Coordinates of C-alpha atoms (C1' of nucleotides) in Angstrom, one line a residue:
Chain A
M871 CA 0.0 0.0 0.0
P872 CA 2.5 2.6 -1.1
A873 CA 0.0 5.4 -0.7
V874 CA 0.2 5.0 3.1
A875 CA 3.7 6.3 3.2
T876 CA 2.7 9.6 1.7
A877 CA 0.0 10.2 4.2
T878 CA 1.6 13.2 5.9
A879 CA 3.1 14.6 2.8
A880 CA 0.1 15.1 0.6
L881 CA -1.6 18.4 0.5
A882 CA -0.2 20.3 3.3
S883 CA -2.3 23.4 3.1
N884 CA -5.5 23.1 5.1
A885 CA -6.8 26.6 5.8
A886 CA -7.5 27.5 2.3
L887 CA -9.6 24.5 1.6
A888 CA -13.0 26.0 2.5
A889 CA -16.0 26.2 0.2
S890 CA -14.4 27.0 -3.1
C891 CA -11.0 27.6 -4.6
A892 CA -9.8 29.5 -7.6
A893 CA -9.7 27.2 -10.5
G894 CA -6.0 27.5 -11.2
R895 CA -5.1 26.6 -7.7
A896 CA -7.7 23.9 -7.6
K897 CA -6.4 22.3 -10.8
S898 CA -2.9 21.9 -9.4
R899 CA -4.4 20.5 -6.3
C900 CA -6.1 17.5 -7.9
M901 CA -3.4 17.2 -10.5
S902 CA -0.8 16.5 -7.9
C903 CA -3.0 14.2 -5.8
S904 CA -1.6 10.8 -5.1
A905 CA -5.0 9.4 -6.0
R906 CA -5.1 11.2 -9.4
S907 CA -4.9 8.0 -11.4
K908 CA -7.3 6.1 -9.2
G909 CA -10.9 5.7 -8.4
L910 CA -13.3 8.4 -9.4
C911 CA -10.6 10.8 -10.5
S912 CA -9.3 8.6 -13.1
A913 CA -12.5 9.0 -15.0
L914 CA -11.7 12.7 -15.6
K915 CA -9.3 14.2 -18.1
D916 CA -6.8 16.7 -16.9
E917 CA -8.8 19.6 -18.3
E918 CA -11.9 18.4 -16.4
L919 CA -10.1 18.2 -13.1
P920 CA -10.7 21.7 -12.0
R921 CA -14.4 21.0 -11.9
L922 CA -13.7 18.3 -9.4
S923 CA -11.2 20.4 -7.4
A924 CA -13.8 23.1 -7.1
I925 CA -16.3 20.9 -5.4
S926 CA -14.0 18.7 -3.3
H927 CA -12.8 19.5 0.2
H928 CA -9.8 18.0 1.7
K929 CA -9.8 16.5 5.2
D930 CA -7.3 14.6 7.4
Y931 CA -8.1 12.1 10.1
A932 CA -5.9 10.6 12.8
P933 CA -5.9 6.8 13.3
E934 CA -9.1 5.5 14.9
E935 CA -10.9 8.8 14.2
P936 CA -14.4 8.3 12.8
V937 CA -15.0 9.4 9.2
I938 CA -18.5 8.2 8.6
R939 CA -21.2 7.0 11.0
E940 CA -23.7 4.5 9.9
A941 CA -27.3 5.9 9.6
D942 CA -26.1 9.5 9.4
E943 CA -27.5 11.6 6.6
A944 CA -25.3 10.7 3.6
E945 CA -24.3 14.2 2.6
A946 CA -21.0 13.6 1.0
L947 CA -19.0 11.2 -1.1
F948 CA -15.5 10.5 0.1
T949 CA -12.5 9.5 -1.9
I950 CA -9.4 8.4 0.0
T951 CA -6.3 10.1 -1.2
S952 CA -3.9 8.4 1.2
G953 CA -3.9 6.1 4.2
M954 CA -6.2 3.3 5.1
A955 CA -9.7 3.2 6.6
K956 CA -11.9 0.4 8.0
V957 CA -15.5 0.0 7.0
Y958 CA -17.7 -1.7 9.5
K959 CA -21.2 -2.4 10.7
T960 CA -22.4 -2.8 14.3
L961 CA -25.3 -4.6 16.0
P962 CA -27.4 -2.8 18.6
D963 CA -25.6 -4.8 21.4
G964 CA -22.1 -3.7 20.2
R965 CA -20.9 -6.7 18.2
R966 CA -19.2 -5.6 15.0
V967 CA -17.7 -6.8 11.8
I968 CA -15.3 -5.0 9.6
T969 CA -16.6 -5.4 6.1
G970 CA -13.6 -4.1 4.4
F971 CA -10.5 -1.9 4.3
A972 CA -10.3 1.0 1.9
T973 CA -7.1 2.7 0.5
A974 CA -6.2 5.4 -1.9
G975 CA -8.7 5.8 -4.7
D976 CA -11.5 4.0 -2.9
A977 CA -14.8 5.7 -2.6
L978 CA -16.7 5.8 0.7
G979 CA -20.3 6.8 1.3
L980 CA -21.9 5.5 -1.8
A981 CA -25.2 5.2 -0.1
A982 CA -28.2 3.8 -1.9
G983 CA -30.7 5.3 0.5
G984 CA -30.3 8.8 1.9
R985 CA -28.2 7.4 4.8
Y986 CA -24.8 5.8 5.1
A987 CA -25.1 2.0 5.4
Y988 CA -21.9 1.6 7.3
S989 CA -19.4 3.3 9.6
V990 CA -15.8 4.2 8.6
D991 CA -12.9 4.9 10.9
A992 CA -9.3 5.8 10.0
V993 CA -6.8 2.9 10.4
T994 CA -3.6 4.9 9.6
P995 CA -3.4 8.7 9.2
L996 CA -5.9 9.3 6.6
S997 CA -6.5 11.9 3.9
V998 CA -9.8 12.1 2.0
C999 CA -11.5 14.3 -0.5
R1000 CA -15.1 15.1 0.2
A1001 CA -17.6 16.1 -2.4
F1002 CA -21.1 17.0 -1.2
R1003 CA -24.0 15.4 -2.9
P1004 CA -25.6 18.3 -4.8
Q1005 CA -22.3 19.4 -6.3
M1006 CA -21.4 15.8 -7.0
E1007 CA -24.7 15.3 -8.9
T1008 CA -23.9 18.3 -11.0
L1009 CA -20.5 16.9 -11.8
V1010 CA -21.9 13.6 -12.8
R1011 CA -24.5 15.3 -15.0
E1012 CA -21.7 17.1 -16.8
N1013 CA -19.4 14.2 -16.9
P1014 CA -21.5 11.0 -17.4
Q1015 CA -18.4 8.8 -17.6
V1016 CA -18.0 9.4 -13.9
Q1017 CA -21.0 7.3 -13.2
G1018 CA -19.6 4.5 -15.2
R1019 CA -16.5 4.7 -13.0
L1020 CA -18.6 4.7 -9.9
L1021 CA -20.5 1.7 -11.2
S1022 CA -17.4 -0.3 -11.8
M1023 CA -16.1 0.7 -8.4
A1024 CA -19.3 -0.5 -6.8
S1025 CA -19.1 -3.7 -8.7
L1026 CA -15.6 -4.3 -7.5
E1027 CA -16.7 -3.7 -3.9
L1028 CA -19.6 -6.0 -4.4
T1029 CA -17.3 -8.8 -5.6
A1030 CA -15.1 -8.2 -2.6
A1031 CA -18.1 -8.3 -0.3
Q1032 CA -19.2 -11.6 -1.8
D1033 CA -15.8 -13.0 -1.4
Q1034 CA -16.0 -12.1 2.3
I1035 CA -19.4 -13.8 2.5
L1036 CA -17.7 -16.9 1.1
L1037 CA -15.0 -16.6 3.7
L1038 CA -17.3 -16.1 6.6
G1039 CA -19.8 -18.7 5.5
C1040 CA -17.5 -21.5 4.6
K1041 CA -13.9 -21.2 5.9
N1042 CA -12.3 -22.1 9.2
A1043 CA -10.0 -19.9 11.2
T1044 CA -6.8 -20.9 9.4
E1045 CA -8.3 -20.5 6.0
R1046 CA -9.6 -17.1 6.9
L1047 CA -6.3 -15.8 8.0
C1048 CA -4.5 -17.2 5.0
S1049 CA -7.0 -15.8 2.6
F1050 CA -6.7 -12.4 4.3
L1051 CA -2.9 -12.4 4.2
L1052 CA -3.0 -13.6 0.6
S1053 CA -5.3 -10.8 -0.5
M1054 CA -3.2 -8.2 1.3
A1055 CA -0.1 -9.6 -0.4
R1056 CA -1.8 -9.4 -3.7
R1057 CA -2.9 -5.9 -3.2
Q1058 CA 0.7 -4.9 -2.5
G1059 CA 2.3 -7.0 -5.2
K1060 CA 2.7 -6.1 -8.8
D1061 CA 0.1 -7.2 -11.4
G1062 CA -1.7 -9.7 -9.2
D1063 CA 1.4 -11.4 -8.0
A1064 CA 1.4 -11.7 -4.2
S1065 CA 4.3 -9.9 -2.5
P1066 CA 6.2 -12.0 0.0
T1067 CA 6.9 -9.0 2.2
L1068 CA 3.9 -7.4 3.6
Y1069 CA 3.2 -4.1 5.2
L1070 CA 0.3 -4.5 7.6
P1071 CA -0.9 -1.3 9.3
I1072 CA -4.0 -3.1 10.6
S1073 CA -4.1 -4.0 14.3
K1074 CA -4.8 -7.6 15.3
Q1075 CA -8.1 -6.5 16.8
D1076 CA -9.2 -5.2 13.5
I1077 CA -8.0 -8.2 11.6
S1078 CA -10.0 -10.5 13.9
A1079 CA -13.0 -8.2 13.5
Y1080 CA -12.6 -8.6 9.8
L1081 CA -12.3 -12.3 9.9
G1082 CA -15.2 -12.9 12.3
L1083 CA -12.8 -14.4 14.9
R1084 CA -11.9 -13.6 18.4
P1085 CA -8.5 -12.0 19.1
E1086 CA -7.5 -15.0 21.0
T1087 CA -8.3 -17.3 18.1
L1088 CA -6.4 -15.1 15.7
S1089 CA -3.4 -15.1 18.0
R1090 CA -3.3 -18.9 18.1
V1091 CA -3.7 -19.3 14.3
L1092 CA -0.9 -16.7 13.8
R1093 CA 1.3 -18.7 16.1
K1094 CA 0.6 -21.9 14.3
L1095 CA 1.5 -20.4 11.0
Q1096 CA 4.7 -19.1 12.4
D1097 CA 5.6 -22.4 14.0
N1098 CA 5.0 -24.1 10.7
G1099 CA 7.3 -21.6 9.0
V1100 CA 4.6 -20.2 6.7
I1101 CA 5.0 -16.6 7.8
A1102 CA 7.4 -14.7 10.0
W1103 CA 7.2 -11.3 11.7
K1104 CA 9.9 -9.3 10.2
P1105 CA 12.3 -8.3 13.0
G1106 CA 12.4 -4.6 13.8
S1107 CA 8.8 -3.7 13.1
R1108 CA 5.5 -5.3 14.1
V1109 CA 3.7 -4.1 11.0
H1110 CA 5.9 -6.0 8.6
L1111 CA 5.4 -9.6 7.8
K1112 CA 7.2 -12.1 5.6
V1113 CA 5.6 -14.9 3.8
S1114 CA 7.9 -17.8 3.3
S1115 CA 5.7 -19.7 0.9
I1116 CA 3.0 -18.1 -1.1
E1117 CA 2.1 -21.5 -2.5
R1118 CA 1.6 -22.9 1.0
L1119 CA -0.5 -19.9 1.9
E1120 CA -2.6 -20.4 -1.2
E1121 CA -3.2 -24.1 -0.3
L1122 CA -4.2 -23.2 3.2
A1123 CA -6.5 -20.4 2.1
N1124 CA -9.0 -22.7 0.3
A1125 CA -8.6 -26.2 1.7
A1126 CA -9.7 -27.4 5.1
E1127 CA -7.3 -30.1 6.1
Chain B
M1087 CA -42.9 -12.1 -4.0
P1088 CA -45.9 -11.6 -6.2
A1089 CA -43.8 -11.9 -9.4
V1090 CA -43.3 -15.6 -8.7
A1091 CA -46.9 -16.4 -9.4
T1092 CA -46.7 -15.1 -12.9
A1093 CA -43.7 -17.2 -13.8
T1094 CA -45.4 -19.3 -16.4
A1095 CA -47.7 -16.7 -17.7
A1096 CA -45.2 -14.1 -18.8
L1097 CA -44.1 -13.9 -22.4
A1098 CA -45.2 -17.1 -23.9
S1099 CA -43.6 -16.6 -27.3
N1100 CA -40.1 -18.0 -27.5
A1101 CA -39.2 -18.7 -31.1
A1102 CA -39.5 -15.1 -32.4
L1103 CA -37.0 -13.8 -29.9
A1104 CA -33.9 -14.1 -31.9
A1105 CA -31.4 -11.4 -32.6
S1106 CA -33.8 -8.6 -33.3
C1107 CA -37.5 -7.9 -33.3
A1108 CA -39.7 -5.4 -35.1
A1109 CA -39.9 -2.3 -32.9
G1110 CA -43.7 -2.5 -32.6
R1111 CA -43.8 -6.0 -31.4
A1112 CA -40.8 -5.5 -29.2
K1113 CA -42.4 -2.4 -27.6
S1114 CA -45.4 -4.3 -26.4
R1115 CA -43.2 -7.0 -25.1
C1116 CA -41.3 -4.8 -22.6
M1117 CA -44.4 -2.7 -21.9
S1118 CA -46.4 -5.6 -20.6
C1119 CA -43.5 -7.2 -18.7
S1120 CA -44.1 -7.8 -15.0
A1121 CA -40.7 -6.2 -14.3
R1122 CA -41.5 -3.0 -16.3
S1123 CA -41.5 -0.8 -13.3
K1124 CA -38.5 -2.4 -11.6
G1125 CA -34.8 -2.6 -11.9
L1126 CA -33.1 -1.4 -15.0
C1127 CA -36.3 -1.0 -17.0
S1128 CA -37.8 1.6 -14.7
A1129 CA -35.0 3.9 -15.9
L1130 CA -36.5 4.0 -19.3
K1131 CA -39.5 6.0 -20.5
D1132 CA -42.2 4.2 -22.5
E1133 CA -40.9 5.6 -25.7
E1134 CA -37.4 4.4 -25.0
L1135 CA -38.5 0.9 -24.3
P1136 CA -38.3 -0.4 -27.8
R1137 CA -34.6 0.1 -27.8
L1138 CA -34.4 -2.2 -24.8
S1139 CA -36.8 -4.7 -26.3
A1140 CA -34.7 -4.8 -29.4
I1141 CA -31.6 -5.9 -27.6
S1142 CA -33.1 -8.2 -25.0
H1143 CA -33.7 -11.9 -25.3
H1144 CA -36.1 -13.8 -23.2
K1145 CA -35.3 -17.0 -21.5
D1146 CA -36.9 -19.4 -19.1
Y1147 CA -35.3 -21.8 -16.6
A1148 CA -36.6 -24.7 -14.6
P1149 CA -36.0 -24.8 -10.9
E1150 CA -32.4 -25.8 -10.1
E1151 CA -31.3 -25.0 -13.7
P1152 CA -28.0 -23.0 -13.9
V1153 CA -28.3 -19.5 -15.2
I1154 CA -24.8 -18.1 -14.7
R1155 CA -21.6 -19.9 -14.0
E1156 CA -18.9 -18.3 -12.0
A1157 CA -15.7 -17.5 -14.0
D1158 CA -17.5 -17.8 -17.3
E1159 CA -17.0 -15.0 -19.8
A1160 CA -19.5 -12.3 -18.8
E1161 CA -21.3 -11.8 -22.1
A1162 CA -24.7 -10.7 -21.0
L1163 CA -26.6 -8.8 -18.3
F1164 CA -29.7 -10.6 -17.0
T1165 CA -32.8 -9.0 -15.6
I1166 CA -35.3 -11.2 -13.8
T1167 CA -38.8 -10.8 -15.0
S1168 CA -40.4 -13.4 -12.7
G1169 CA -39.4 -16.1 -10.3
M1170 CA -36.5 -16.4 -7.9
A1171 CA -32.9 -17.2 -8.4
K1172 CA -30.1 -18.0 -6.0
V1173 CA -26.7 -16.4 -6.3
Y1174 CA -23.8 -18.4 -4.8
K1175 CA -20.1 -18.9 -4.7
T1176 CA -18.2 -22.1 -4.4
L1177 CA -14.8 -23.1 -3.1
P1178 CA -12.6 -25.5 -5.0
D1179 CA -13.5 -28.4 -2.6
G1180 CA -17.2 -27.9 -3.1
R1181 CA -18.2 -25.9 -0.1
R1182 CA -20.6 -23.1 -1.0
V1183 CA -22.5 -20.2 0.3
I1184 CA -25.6 -18.6 -1.2
T1185 CA -24.8 -14.9 -1.2
G1186 CA -28.3 -13.8 -2.0
F1187 CA -31.7 -14.4 -3.6
A1188 CA -32.8 -12.4 -6.6
T1189 CA -36.4 -11.7 -7.8
A1190 CA -38.2 -9.7 -10.4
G1191 CA -36.4 -6.6 -11.4
D1192 CA -33.0 -7.7 -10.0
A1193 CA -30.0 -7.6 -12.3
L1194 CA -27.6 -10.5 -12.5
G1195 CA -24.2 -10.6 -14.1
L1196 CA -23.0 -7.1 -13.3
A1197 CA -19.4 -8.2 -13.5
A1198 CA -16.6 -5.8 -12.8
G1199 CA -14.0 -7.9 -14.6
G1200 CA -14.7 -9.7 -17.8
R1201 CA -16.0 -12.7 -16.0
Y1202 CA -18.9 -13.5 -13.8
A1203 CA -18.0 -13.3 -10.1
Y1204 CA -20.7 -15.8 -9.0
S1205 CA -23.0 -18.6 -10.1
V1206 CA -26.7 -18.3 -10.4
D1207 CA -29.3 -21.1 -10.4
A1208 CA -33.1 -20.8 -10.7
V1209 CA -35.0 -21.5 -7.4
T1210 CA -38.5 -21.4 -8.8
P1211 CA -39.4 -21.4 -12.5
L1212 CA -37.5 -18.4 -13.7
S1213 CA -37.9 -15.9 -16.5
V1214 CA -35.1 -13.5 -17.4
C1215 CA -34.3 -11.0 -20.0
R1216 CA -30.8 -11.1 -21.4
A1217 CA -29.0 -8.2 -23.0
F1218 CA -25.6 -8.8 -24.4
R1219 CA -22.7 -6.6 -23.5
P1220 CA -22.0 -4.7 -26.7
Q1221 CA -25.7 -3.8 -27.3
M1222 CA -26.1 -3.0 -23.6
E1223 CA -23.2 -0.6 -23.8
T1224 CA -24.8 1.1 -26.8
L1225 CA -28.1 1.4 -24.9
V1226 CA -26.2 3.0 -21.9
R1227 CA -24.5 5.4 -24.1
E1228 CA -27.8 6.6 -25.6
N1229 CA -29.6 6.5 -22.2
P1230 CA -27.1 7.6 -19.6
Q1231 CA -29.7 7.5 -16.9
V1232 CA -29.6 3.7 -17.2
Q1233 CA -26.2 3.8 -15.7
G1234 CA -27.5 5.7 -12.7
R1235 CA -30.1 3.0 -12.2
L1236 CA -27.4 0.3 -12.4
L1237 CA -25.4 2.2 -9.9
S1238 CA -28.2 2.5 -7.4
M1239 CA -29.0 -1.2 -7.9
A1240 CA -25.4 -2.1 -7.3
S1241 CA -25.4 0.0 -4.2
L1242 CA -28.4 -1.8 -2.9
E1243 CA -26.8 -5.1 -3.5
L1244 CA -23.7 -4.0 -1.8
T1245 CA -25.7 -2.9 1.2
A1246 CA -27.4 -6.3 1.3
A1247 CA -24.1 -8.1 1.0
Q1248 CA -22.7 -6.1 3.9
D1249 CA -25.7 -7.0 6.0
Q1250 CA -25.0 -10.6 5.2
I1251 CA -21.4 -10.1 6.3
L1252 CA -22.7 -8.8 9.6
L1253 CA -25.0 -11.8 9.9
L1254 CA -22.3 -14.3 9.2
G1255 CA -19.6 -12.5 11.2
C1256 CA -21.6 -11.8 14.3
K1257 CA -24.8 -13.7 14.7
N1258 CA -25.6 -17.1 16.1
A1259 CA -27.8 -19.7 14.5
T1260 CA -31.1 -18.4 16.0
E1261 CA -30.4 -14.8 15.1
R1262 CA -29.4 -15.8 11.6
L1263 CA -32.7 -17.6 11.0
C1264 CA -34.8 -14.9 12.5
S1265 CA -33.0 -12.2 10.5
F1266 CA -33.6 -14.1 7.4
L1267 CA -37.3 -14.7 8.1
L1268 CA -37.7 -11.1 9.0
S1269 CA -36.0 -9.9 5.8
M1270 CA -38.2 -12.2 3.7
A1271 CA -41.3 -11.0 5.6
R1272 CA -40.3 -7.4 4.9
R1273 CA -39.7 -8.0 1.2
Q1274 CA -43.2 -9.4 1.0
G1275 CA -44.9 -6.9 3.2
K1276 CA -46.1 -3.5 2.1
D1277 CA -43.9 -0.4 2.6
G1278 CA -41.3 -2.0 4.8
D1279 CA -43.8 -3.6 7.2
A1280 CA -43.2 -7.3 7.7
S1281 CA -45.9 -9.6 6.5
P1282 CA -46.9 -12.2 9.0
T1283 CA -47.8 -14.8 6.4
L1284 CA -44.8 -15.8 4.3
Y1285 CA -44.4 -17.5 1.0
L1286 CA -41.1 -19.3 1.0
P1287 CA -40.2 -21.0 -2.2
I1288 CA -36.6 -21.7 -0.9
S1289 CA -35.6 -25.2 0.1
K1290 CA -34.2 -25.7 3.6
Q1291 CA -31.0 -26.7 2.0
D1292 CA -30.7 -23.4 0.3
I1293 CA -31.7 -21.5 3.4
S1294 CA -29.0 -23.2 5.4
A1295 CA -26.5 -22.5 2.6
Y1296 CA -27.5 -18.9 2.8
L1297 CA -27.2 -18.7 6.6
G1298 CA -23.9 -20.5 6.8
L1299 CA -25.4 -23.3 8.8
R1300 CA -25.8 -27.1 8.3
P1301 CA -29.2 -28.4 7.4
E1302 CA -29.3 -30.3 10.7
T1303 CA -28.7 -27.1 12.6
L1304 CA -31.4 -25.2 10.7
S1305 CA -33.8 -28.0 11.4
R1306 CA -33.2 -27.7 15.1
V1307 CA -33.5 -24.0 15.2
L1308 CA -36.7 -24.1 13.2
R1309 CA -38.1 -26.6 15.6
K1310 CA -37.2 -24.5 18.6
L1311 CA -38.9 -21.5 17.1
Q1312 CA -42.0 -23.5 16.4
D1313 CA -42.0 -24.9 20.0
N1314 CA -41.7 -21.4 21.3
G1315 CA -44.7 -20.4 19.2
V1316 CA -42.8 -17.8 17.2
I1317 CA -43.5 -19.3 13.9
A1318 CA -45.8 -22.0 12.5
W1319 CA -45.8 -23.9 9.3
K1320 CA -49.1 -23.1 7.6
P1321 CA -51.0 -26.4 7.3
G1322 CA -51.5 -27.6 3.7
S1323 CA -48.3 -26.3 2.2
R1324 CA -44.8 -26.6 3.1
V1325 CA -43.8 -23.3 1.5
H1326 CA -46.1 -21.2 3.6
L1327 CA -45.1 -19.9 7.0
K1328 CA -46.9 -17.9 9.6
V1329 CA -45.1 -15.6 12.0
S1330 CA -47.0 -15.3 15.3
S1331 CA -45.0 -12.4 16.6
I1332 CA -43.0 -10.1 14.4
E1333 CA -41.8 -8.2 17.5
R1334 CA -40.5 -11.4 19.0
L1335 CA -38.7 -12.2 15.7
E1336 CA -37.2 -8.7 15.7
E1337 CA -35.9 -9.2 19.2
L1338 CA -34.4 -12.6 18.3
A1339 CA -32.8 -11.3 15.1
N1340 CA -30.4 -9.0 16.8
A1341 CA -29.9 -10.1 20.4
A1342 CA -28.0 -13.1 21.6
E1343 CA -29.7 -14.2 24.7
Chain C
dC1126 C1' -44.8 -51.9 -3.0
dG1127 C1' -40.1 -51.1 -2.6
dG1128 C1' -36.5 -47.9 -3.3
dT1129 C1' -34.2 -43.5 -3.3
dG1130 C1' -33.3 -39.3 -1.4
dC1131 C1' -34.2 -35.7 1.8
dA1132 C1' -35.7 -34.1 6.6
dT1133 C1' -35.6 -35.0 11.3
dT1134 C1' -33.8 -36.4 15.5
dG1135 C1' -30.3 -38.2 18.5
dA1136 C1' -25.4 -38.9 20.2
dT1137 C1' -20.9 -37.4 20.0
dC1138 C1' -17.1 -34.5 18.6
dA1139 C1' -14.4 -30.5 17.6
dG1140 C1' -13.4 -25.8 16.7
dA1141 C1' -13.8 -21.6 18.3
dA1142 C1' -15.6 -18.8 22.2
dT1143 C1' -15.2 -17.7 26.7
dC1144 C1' -13.0 -17.2 31.0
dA1145 C1' -8.9 -16.4 33.4
dA1146 C1' -4.1 -15.4 34.3
dT1147 C1' 0.2 -13.8 32.8
dG1148 C1' 3.2 -11.1 30.0
dA1149 C1' 4.5 -7.4 26.8
dT1150 C1' 4.1 -2.6 25.2
dC1151 C1' 3.2 2.1 25.4
dG1152 C1' 2.2 6.4 27.2
dT1153 C1' 2.4 9.2 31.3
dG1154 C1' 4.0 11.5 34.9
dG1155 C1' 7.0 11.7 38.7
Chain D
dC269 C1' 15.1 8.3 32.7
dC270 C1' 12.6 5.2 35.1
dA271 C1' 8.4 3.5 37.4
dC272 C1' 3.8 2.9 37.1
dG273 C1' -0.6 2.0 35.3
dA274 C1' -3.4 1.0 31.5
dT275 C1' -4.1 -1.4 27.5
dC276 C1' -3.5 -5.0 24.6
dA277 C1' -1.4 -9.6 23.2
dT278 C1' -0.5 -14.2 24.5
dT279 C1' -1.2 -18.5 26.5
dG280 C1' -3.8 -21.9 29.1
dA281 C1' -8.2 -24.2 30.9
dT282 C1' -12.8 -24.9 30.1
dT283 C1' -17.2 -24.4 28.0
dC284 C1' -20.5 -24.3 24.4
dT285 C1' -22.3 -23.9 19.9
dG286 C1' -22.8 -25.9 15.9
dA287 C1' -20.6 -29.7 13.0
dT288 C1' -20.4 -34.3 12.2
dC289 C1' -21.8 -39.0 12.4
dA290 C1' -25.4 -42.2 12.6
dA291 C1' -30.1 -43.9 12.7
dT292 C1' -34.8 -43.4 11.7
dG293 C1' -38.7 -41.4 9.6
dC294 C1' -41.2 -39.6 5.7
dA295 C1' -42.4 -38.4 1.0
dC296 C1' -42.2 -38.9 -3.6
dC297 C1' -41.7 -41.8 -7.8
dG298 C1' -41.0 -45.4 -10.6

DNA sequence: CGGTGCATTGATCAGAATCAATGATCGTGG
DNA sequence: CCACGATCATTGATTCTGATCAATGCACCG
């Protein structure tokens, strides 16, 4: 997740980012954004960017800070420019699942009804771009291709959600963890190949909430994988992880033994 | 699910539905469709309908017949006109989850990549409308509002998928079943109110595959709810169900006891 | 009428949850 | 800079839910 590293660097100015900006300034803002080529923004040509800059407002969040609260009025669409966020849902009694992790380029707040369907908190230091609904709708009207981009992003999310349903509905603890590590490794690797070294800014609590497991169970499975030599914590940092055998991980991800 | 009743009635002619139809005939076809006001089609005005008719091909399926196979080339977009279908994903070793049930108006085959991300089988006798990708893309280009409709449908599906993740990640067997019955009752009730009499064309096998439970477990939970007087099989038909107390069901759906 | 296949029920097992205790880490303030 | 407390991770012991295994019952169909 290379975007994470640039979390603090991107877009230093904060004060000037109120309701609207001069087009010239705004253009350079979106042009130099680390998410320029991703998500929503990739649907716009350079010359169309100022329109987006004009309606989007930058905002930063500290780790664990709430970004979106389920059931709130869905007044804005968020695009992550750097960092990572967790998307989750909660039951009345406090139980929760993390339904996904979002990174640079991902959109948050695509609500079908008038209200957000999930909550979002920052995982790492997080930067987002907010565009409020009315202005967003104008942009979409003027640039219909944006909707196509939104649709394909929603489809991707849907596919990811269904994969997660498969994981939660069928897989045991070991398979869940291996599937998760593998998908993170693939996200970080080049063209679909899983990277053997893995940057994991996500706490174990959050991983267990994502996998539908208790922290204790996650800890035990993690230990088992280490003892079997499948993975190793990289010395020196707790957020780096080394996978000794991607093949072994792939086996474990789909086959109960 | 009123649409189910019309499964056999809708669109009797089959032979004439090859590559293209005369606009007049085609118009009346979509105009009188039971899904006219739903899904994709609701995005088109009456006078735009012939364009859709011209590119859509009708097809019927018997219960349990496959409609879409995961990983196949995604060559068409399906819209259900009547009946019910199950959407599911499978692991290499055969384990499977049903990720959702689709009824009249629902779209199937919205694939982000070039391939279907899931399989679909008919649950009841099923009628669908197929539109092949290239023609569909033309239609979308000429009627951009269709994409908006697709987007909001995808968002709804995404929300449903995330609810299912919450169910599988957090809830116990009783809560799962109650949540399911409740959502089915709501689908069949008027304006969000759950209906106390419930038409359930879905086999217990499929219900258990949807809830991430074994058939034996489902059977036991079902029995418990009956013994507690929360639900009752309506005498005379095994696909009808009566809920004695929606409130009780709502309690059970979200609260571990 | 017998057979096949699915649903139910019962008995047992196992995987993960829960409960509990200890140990590591981090931030804080003395 | 170190000591302390708080928080979180790990490990162990035990429980419990749901899975699995097995037997019986029932319905549908040839």
